[in-house]
XYZ file of C-alpha atoms in Angstrom:
499
model
C 4.142 -18.846 12.454
C 7.737 -19.489 11.427
C 9.862 -22.193 12.996
C 12.936 -20.891 14.801
C 16.100 -22.201 13.184
C 19.747 -21.668 14.042
C 21.724 -20.264 11.130
C 24.647 -22.184 9.728
C 28.255 -21.470 10.642
C 29.571 -18.078 9.472
C 30.189 -17.993 5.724
C 33.870 -17.628 4.870
C 32.904 -15.158 2.136
C 30.793 -12.959 4.410
C 33.067 -9.896 4.139
C 33.024 -10.066 0.344
C 29.247 -10.447 0.474
C 29.115 -7.384 2.707
C 31.015 -5.494 -0.002
C 28.232 -6.359 -2.469
C 25.595 -5.063 -0.058
C 27.532 -1.867 0.565
C 28.037 -1.188 -3.149
C 24.278 -1.418 -3.708
C 23.607 0.685 -0.629
C 26.101 3.294 -1.790
C 24.450 3.976 -5.159
C 20.920 3.941 -3.724
C 21.828 6.480 -1.018
C 24.012 8.502 -3.399
C 20.908 9.116 -5.486
C 19.206 10.900 -2.590
C 21.657 13.816 -2.913
C 23.510 13.599 -6.240
C 20.503 14.859 -8.194
C 20.313 18.122 -6.235
C 23.285 19.668 -8.044
C 21.970 18.421 -11.416
C 18.709 20.385 -11.296
C 20.008 23.335 -13.358
C 21.265 20.805 -15.929
C 17.842 19.139 -15.949
C 16.165 22.475 -16.589
C 18.492 23.319 -19.468
C 18.909 19.900 -21.080
C 15.410 18.468 -20.653
C 13.288 21.567 -20.157
C 12.207 20.342 -16.725
C 9.881 22.723 -14.895
C 10.214 23.475 -11.190
C 7.414 20.981 -10.481
C 9.254 18.236 -12.397
C 12.528 19.048 -10.650
C 10.742 18.804 -7.314
C 9.317 15.377 -8.121
C 12.670 14.103 -9.390
C 14.084 14.828 -5.920
C 11.111 14.281 -3.623
C 9.468 11.456 -5.582
C 12.541 9.302 -5.062
C 12.496 9.952 -1.318
C 8.762 9.259 -1.188
C 8.773 5.867 -2.911
C 12.027 4.930 -1.133
C 10.298 5.477 2.212
C 7.095 3.695 1.178
C 8.880 0.513 0.070
C 11.152 -0.026 3.076
C 8.955 -1.861 5.582
C 7.026 -4.088 3.126
C 10.274 -4.983 1.339
C 11.982 -5.748 4.646
C 9.150 -8.044 5.677
C 9.146 -9.725 2.265
C 12.870 -10.405 2.639
C 12.268 -11.891 6.106
C 9.621 -14.197 4.664
C 10.925 -15.215 1.257
C 14.670 -14.733 1.567
C 16.832 -11.627 1.700
C 19.167 -12.759 -1.062
C 16.356 -12.958 -3.599
C 14.771 -9.688 -2.500
C 18.153 -7.935 -2.621
C 18.972 -9.134 -6.127
C 15.530 -8.274 -7.512
C 15.706 -4.794 -5.985
C 19.239 -4.205 -7.279
C 18.340 -5.335 -10.800
C 15.276 -3.081 -10.842
C 17.321 -0.139 -9.521
C 19.970 -0.581 -12.222
C 17.401 -0.824 -15.035
C 15.499 2.187 -13.667
C 18.761 4.190 -13.540
C 19.336 3.403 -17.217
C 15.761 4.417 -18.022
C 16.187 7.706 -16.103
C 19.315 8.539 -18.085
C 17.597 7.768 -21.392
C 14.335 9.563 -20.530
C 12.972 11.397 -23.564
C 10.830 13.834 -21.605
C 10.209 15.221 -18.114
C 7.152 13.039 -17.459
C 9.018 9.833 -18.258
C 11.894 10.888 -16.009
C 9.532 11.329 -13.060
C 7.972 7.879 -13.651
C 11.357 6.147 -13.864
C 12.590 8.073 -10.821
C 9.628 6.801 -8.781
C 10.453 3.229 -9.841
C 14.099 3.808 -8.942
C 13.109 4.962 -5.451
C 10.931 1.885 -4.959
C 13.839 -0.346 -5.960
C 16.155 1.455 -3.530
C 13.595 0.817 -0.789
C 13.692 -2.894 -1.664
C 17.480 -3.076 -1.340
C 18.064 -1.090 1.859
C 16.390 -3.315 4.513
C 17.948 -6.461 3.049
C 21.393 -5.025 3.767
C 20.782 -4.655 7.506
C 19.030 -8.036 7.581
C 21.919 -9.788 5.824
C 24.392 -8.209 8.251
C 22.329 -9.623 11.133
C 22.469 -13.055 9.506
C 26.096 -13.115 8.386
C 27.774 -11.594 11.459
C 27.661 -12.012 15.215
C 29.035 -10.193 18.247
C 31.906 -7.771 17.693
C 32.053 -8.675 13.990
C 28.481 -7.448 13.616
C 29.382 -4.128 15.221
C 32.307 -3.789 12.813
C 30.063 -4.578 9.835
C 27.523 -1.975 10.941
C 30.446 0.419 11.338
C 31.341 -0.049 7.675
C 27.657 0.404 6.774
C 27.641 3.659 8.738
C 30.667 4.776 6.718
C 28.783 4.136 3.490
C 25.678 5.973 4.717
C 27.670 9.043 5.703
C 29.957 9.106 2.674
C 27.274 8.408 0.056
C 25.003 11.171 1.351
C 27.838 13.693 1.664
C 29.595 12.689 -1.575
C 26.479 13.095 -3.735
C 26.949 16.826 -4.433
C 30.653 16.315 -5.197
C 30.022 13.381 -7.551
C 27.252 15.286 -9.323
C 29.422 18.371 -9.661
C 32.302 16.359 -11.145
C 30.032 14.667 -13.686
C 28.339 17.867 -14.820
C 31.676 19.671 -15.034
C 33.100 16.854 -17.205
C 30.122 16.253 -19.501
C 28.496 19.689 -19.629
C 25.184 21.065 -18.437
C 23.108 19.868 -21.400
C 23.721 16.141 -20.839
C 25.374 16.135 -17.426
C 22.103 15.213 -15.691
C 21.933 11.960 -17.698
C 25.310 10.826 -16.364
C 24.117 11.375 -12.812
C 21.975 8.284 -13.470
C 24.330 6.420 -15.838
C 27.025 6.333 -13.137
C 24.925 3.725 -11.309
C 25.119 1.221 -14.185
C 28.658 -0.213 -13.853
C 28.364 -0.407 -10.065
C 24.896 -1.954 -10.232
C 25.832 -4.576 -12.830
C 29.058 -5.519 -11.043
C 27.262 -5.783 -7.677
C 24.507 -7.940 -9.193
C 26.957 -10.392 -10.783
C 29.019 -10.575 -7.577
C 25.848 -10.943 -5.510
C 24.739 -14.027 -7.407
C 28.068 -15.666 -6.538
C 28.710 -14.336 -3.023
C 25.432 -13.692 -1.179
C 24.600 -16.566 1.193
C 21.543 -18.747 0.609
C 19.978 -18.792 4.061
C 16.631 -20.591 4.304
C 13.709 -18.170 4.429
C 12.307 -17.827 7.937
C 8.669 -17.461 6.957
C 7.976 -19.394 3.766
C 4.549 -20.433 5.010
C 3.568 -17.119 6.589
C 0.943 -14.944 4.945
C 1.899 -11.482 3.738
C -0.034 -8.805 5.621
C -1.392 -6.972 2.566
C -3.939 -4.886 4.488
C -1.177 -3.817 6.868
C 0.916 -2.779 3.854
C -1.950 -0.643 2.541
C -2.519 1.041 5.911
C 1.153 1.716 6.522
C 1.749 2.850 2.944
C -1.185 5.252 3.021
C -0.087 6.614 6.403
C 3.537 7.157 5.384
C 2.424 8.673 2.065
C 0.067 11.120 3.792
C 2.806 12.053 6.266
C 5.662 12.468 3.774
C 3.815 14.139 0.890
C 3.318 17.571 2.498
C 6.875 17.393 3.830
C 8.578 16.670 0.519
C 6.304 19.156 -1.321
C 6.519 21.874 1.331
C 8.183 24.399 -0.980
C 6.099 23.548 -4.042
C 2.633 23.598 -2.432
C 1.943 27.070 -1.034
C -0.670 27.513 1.653
C -1.478 25.635 4.808
C -4.037 23.234 3.361
C -1.369 20.592 2.724
C -0.849 20.128 6.469
C -4.365 18.690 6.731
C -2.752 15.466 5.519
C -0.787 15.153 8.778
C -3.780 14.304 11.015
C -4.989 11.959 8.261
C -1.594 10.265 8.420
C -1.803 9.939 12.208
C -5.243 8.308 11.954
C -3.995 5.847 9.327
C -0.872 5.012 11.316
C -2.996 4.553 14.453
C -5.249 2.185 12.515
C -2.144 0.331 11.332
C -0.981 -0.065 14.943
C -4.379 -1.461 16.019
C -4.450 -3.823 13.041
C -0.944 -5.132 13.690
C -1.729 -5.672 17.369
C -4.842 -7.608 16.392
C -2.790 -9.754 13.966
C -0.383 -10.604 16.764
C -3.185 -11.516 19.211
C -4.708 -13.834 16.596
C -1.382 -15.623 16.162
C -0.969 -14.404 12.571
C 2.201 -12.870 11.108
C 2.041 -9.048 11.239
C 3.901 -6.760 8.860
C 5.748 -5.195 11.812
C 6.236 -7.132 15.035
C 5.107 -4.535 17.596
C 7.147 -6.427 20.163
C 10.152 -4.661 18.630
C 9.012 -1.492 20.377
C 9.152 -3.244 23.735
C 12.912 -3.331 23.179
C 14.088 -0.086 24.693
C 17.258 -0.111 22.603
C 15.241 -0.317 19.371
C 12.643 2.333 20.246
C 15.122 4.870 21.547
C 17.609 4.222 18.755
C 14.894 4.698 16.120
C 13.883 8.033 17.691
C 17.487 9.221 17.814
C 17.953 8.179 14.186
C 14.790 9.984 13.056
C 15.698 13.256 14.762
C 19.368 13.099 13.776
C 18.599 12.593 10.090
C 16.123 15.477 10.288
C 19.036 17.750 11.186
C 21.902 15.999 9.385
C 20.575 15.818 5.809
C 19.349 19.412 5.799
C 22.924 20.690 6.066
C 23.816 19.620 2.512
C 20.509 20.961 1.177
C 21.131 24.369 2.767
C 24.820 24.533 1.955
C 24.302 23.763 -1.746
C 21.580 26.416 -1.988
C 23.660 29.042 -0.203
C 26.913 28.416 -2.051
C 25.399 28.209 -5.549
C 22.553 30.725 -5.332
C 23.982 33.054 -2.709
C 27.722 33.046 -3.451
C 27.767 31.954 -7.103
C 29.741 28.718 -6.594
C 29.690 26.182 -9.414
C 28.183 22.741 -8.823
C 31.704 21.275 -8.653
C 33.012 23.903 -6.225
C 29.924 23.460 -4.060
C 30.478 19.705 -3.941
C 34.156 20.088 -3.070
C 33.355 22.160 0.008
C 31.621 19.200 1.700
C 34.542 16.851 1.028
C 35.973 17.343 4.575
C 32.647 16.224 6.054
C 32.464 13.149 3.810
C 36.047 12.059 4.496
C 35.786 12.644 8.238
C 32.462 10.815 8.360
C 34.110 7.727 6.859
C 36.875 7.826 9.461
C 34.427 8.415 12.319
C 32.133 5.574 11.261
C 35.017 3.109 10.955
C 36.206 4.068 14.441
C 32.652 3.937 15.782
C 32.204 0.381 14.556
C 35.214 -0.697 16.620
C 34.502 1.378 19.723
C 30.758 0.852 20.149
C 31.256 -2.500 21.883
C 33.306 -0.756 24.561
C 31.562 2.602 24.957
C 27.975 2.023 23.771
C 25.643 5.039 23.990
C 28.452 7.311 25.223
C 29.839 7.234 21.698
C 26.536 8.470 20.260
C 26.469 11.324 22.770
C 30.011 12.340 21.801
C 29.147 12.097 18.111
C 26.011 14.224 18.352
C 27.914 16.817 20.345
C 30.578 16.910 17.630
C 27.997 17.452 14.881
C 26.339 20.308 16.781
C 29.730 21.895 17.457
C 30.735 21.574 13.808
C 27.538 23.235 12.546
C 27.948 26.083 15.009
C 31.458 26.492 13.587
C 30.035 26.737 10.051
C 27.626 29.421 11.297
C 30.588 31.365 12.665
C 32.443 30.987 9.370
C 29.459 32.390 7.440
C 29.500 35.412 9.743
C 33.249 35.998 9.841
C 34.414 34.896 6.368
C 31.605 35.552 3.883
C 32.219 35.257 0.159
C 34.448 32.992 -1.949
C 36.739 31.990 0.938
C 33.921 30.405 2.938
C 34.763 26.941 1.612
C 38.206 27.103 3.218
C 36.938 28.712 6.419
C 34.287 26.025 6.930
C 36.620 23.072 6.250
C 37.632 22.545 9.900
C 34.091 22.824 11.335
C 32.852 20.400 8.659
C 35.704 18.047 9.579
C 34.594 18.087 13.221
C 30.955 17.598 12.214
C 31.888 14.720 9.897
C 33.726 12.830 12.621
C 30.743 13.379 14.902
C 28.375 12.082 12.232
C 30.422 8.917 11.792
C 30.410 8.353 15.547
C 26.621 8.790 15.567
C 25.184 6.851 12.611
C 27.249 3.679 12.859
C 27.083 3.073 16.645
C 23.412 4.059 16.840
C 22.530 1.560 14.099
C 24.418 -1.166 15.957
C 22.777 -0.327 19.297
C 19.313 -0.067 17.731
C 19.380 -3.460 15.999
C 21.551 -5.420 18.426
C 18.637 -7.094 20.287
C 16.353 -7.553 17.267
C 15.695 -11.240 16.487
C 17.407 -12.221 13.240
C 14.179 -13.472 11.646
C 12.704 -9.948 12.050
C 15.858 -8.039 11.048
C 14.560 -7.001 7.611
C 11.339 -5.493 8.914
C 13.220 -3.835 11.786
C 15.736 -2.358 9.366
C 12.840 -1.124 7.239
C 11.236 0.606 10.231
C 14.552 2.220 11.183
C 15.230 3.503 7.684
C 11.644 4.655 7.168
C 12.189 6.863 10.199
C 15.366 8.189 8.577
C 13.529 9.052 5.345
C 10.631 10.702 7.206
C 13.123 12.581 9.379
C 15.060 13.797 6.342
C 11.892 15.045 4.651
C 10.629 16.727 7.816
C 13.989 18.373 8.482
C 14.285 19.779 4.975
C 10.705 21.088 5.215
C 11.297 22.805 8.571
C 14.794 24.146 7.940
C 13.975 25.046 4.337
C 10.981 27.045 5.537
C 13.191 29.030 7.915
C 15.735 29.707 5.159
C 13.262 30.717 2.456
C 11.046 32.745 4.799
C 13.951 34.947 5.882
C 15.180 35.208 2.294
C 11.744 36.315 1.078
C 11.229 38.849 3.884
C 14.741 40.278 4.190
C 16.754 39.089 1.179
C 19.935 38.423 3.190
C 21.368 35.035 2.246
C 24.022 35.068 5.009
C 21.469 35.509 7.775
C 19.082 33.039 6.157
C 21.873 30.456 6.071
C 22.755 31.047 9.719
C 19.138 30.761 10.838
C 18.730 27.568 8.826
C 21.853 26.069 10.383
C 20.683 27.116 13.847
C 17.405 25.264 13.199
C 19.352 22.163 12.163
C 21.458 22.387 15.327
C 18.266 22.619 17.383
C 16.971 19.397 15.836
C 20.267 17.610 16.483
C 20.203 18.811 20.094
C 16.858 16.985 20.485
C 18.612 13.765 19.436
C 21.426 14.597 21.856
C 18.962 15.044 24.727
C 17.448 11.618 23.967
C 20.893 9.993 23.966
C 21.954 11.711 27.209
C 18.681 10.742 28.900
C 19.226 7.117 27.912
C 22.807 7.205 29.133
C 21.799 8.606 32.528
C 18.977 6.107 32.905
C 21.358 3.246 32.224
C 23.771 4.556 34.840
C 21.165 4.553 37.618
C 19.648 1.156 36.815
C 20.894 -1.884 38.727
C 23.787 -3.681 37.063
C 21.798 -6.896 36.320
C 19.180 -4.874 34.424
C 21.802 -3.031 32.414
C 23.529 -6.289 31.571
C 20.260 -7.782 30.377
C 19.567 -4.684 28.302
C 22.974 -4.923 26.651
C 22.486 -8.470 25.421
C 21.682 -8.506 21.707
C 20.429 -11.138 19.301
C 23.233 -13.388 18.173
C 23.663 -16.929 17.047
C 20.083 -18.077 17.002
C 16.947 -16.727 15.424
C 16.166 -14.371 18.226
C 18.671 -15.899 20.624
C 21.150 -13.971 22.701
C 24.408 -15.767 22.083
C 27.389 -13.849 20.767
C 25.731 -10.465 20.979
C 27.248 -7.028 21.119
C 27.504 -5.951 24.746
C 27.908 -2.174 24.661
C 28.975 -0.446 27.837
C 26.724 2.069 29.508
């Protein structure tokens, strides 16, 4: 087992190093949504079939989700700086290869590699934040990370629309990938100079390869029918879900056995004894299931239902993206004071904003919908910023630093699974009504109502946690609020969110 070591004094360049992490995180998350508006360009310029288009989108999400936990654990063991730089270099090269792809098959292969590389980068970011920052500074850093998560996901359709409008539909899809190159190269060069060289916590620990295989097979079996829900007709695909549950159950038993034998597991199951981590991960999973489906639905409705261009469709979500950035920045500062209350307020704002978009679809159909939905999207964006950033801080605040990479991988795997599940569920509602009744307005409203229902589940979890904290004795709540800080798993300098 690893020896617990106290990290060195805070690096004077830690905020610049955070900028490197955020730049890499931005392009990797941007690629989850920017490709959606480029699908017509792919079909025209590369002759991509519907199956290829599906794999360009869903294959990235699949390999992204599969890589997160093993990559996070590898960063914990061998060093997050090295894992981050390798993942960023691979992502940049894969982006170049995607843009130069000579045929649909090659594009799918390079897209799968790109997703794997993104999954290598993501958990190192949260782990490095845990290492570089303590106390209120850590909450602020996670606030900036929340800004990037919200903005990159929401800005994808706008960025893709701008690129395709500037370059043209024949080659516009290539520039959706080429745009990553200058950011990736600049971040890599800056990372070599700025990222801190902390000693690896588990140089002598074995890598749990069998655990990787079990978890990977379980996540693959769970995500595959979700990401292929529209492309695989019939109910047979859902037979993979019980297979996934069996594999994930076997993974849990195996990891527990590894812990009892004193060996290093892939995921420290003790993380789930931390109420803040377990509840925060559940809130994150359910929120992303509702949150990411909004952009999927809105792009479909505006472009296919109302005839918006890719650029016009992307511009309509600009209020959400801008407000999300503001909300996340504020959330990073306020979470120390308000804690879970902030998440409750944020989730309520998102639900209210989506209900406002539903009303706009009903009252102002047609080309003016973009203007009519601007205010509701603004409200929803602020709510999203107040949800993602504080919830990330509260979820990871008590996680020992030497397990931060694996914990971040678990958290983000839940986000990827939630996103895939939400798109499958909400997409099914939208397409089923469209196929049976042909009314895009009603299909859009029903889809949004489904998304609101999912977000309300996250809201119920947050409210339940808030009430439980209020009735517990003050000493227990104080102990719960103490997070990991100065030491490897210590409690000094932690964020102490209010109930």
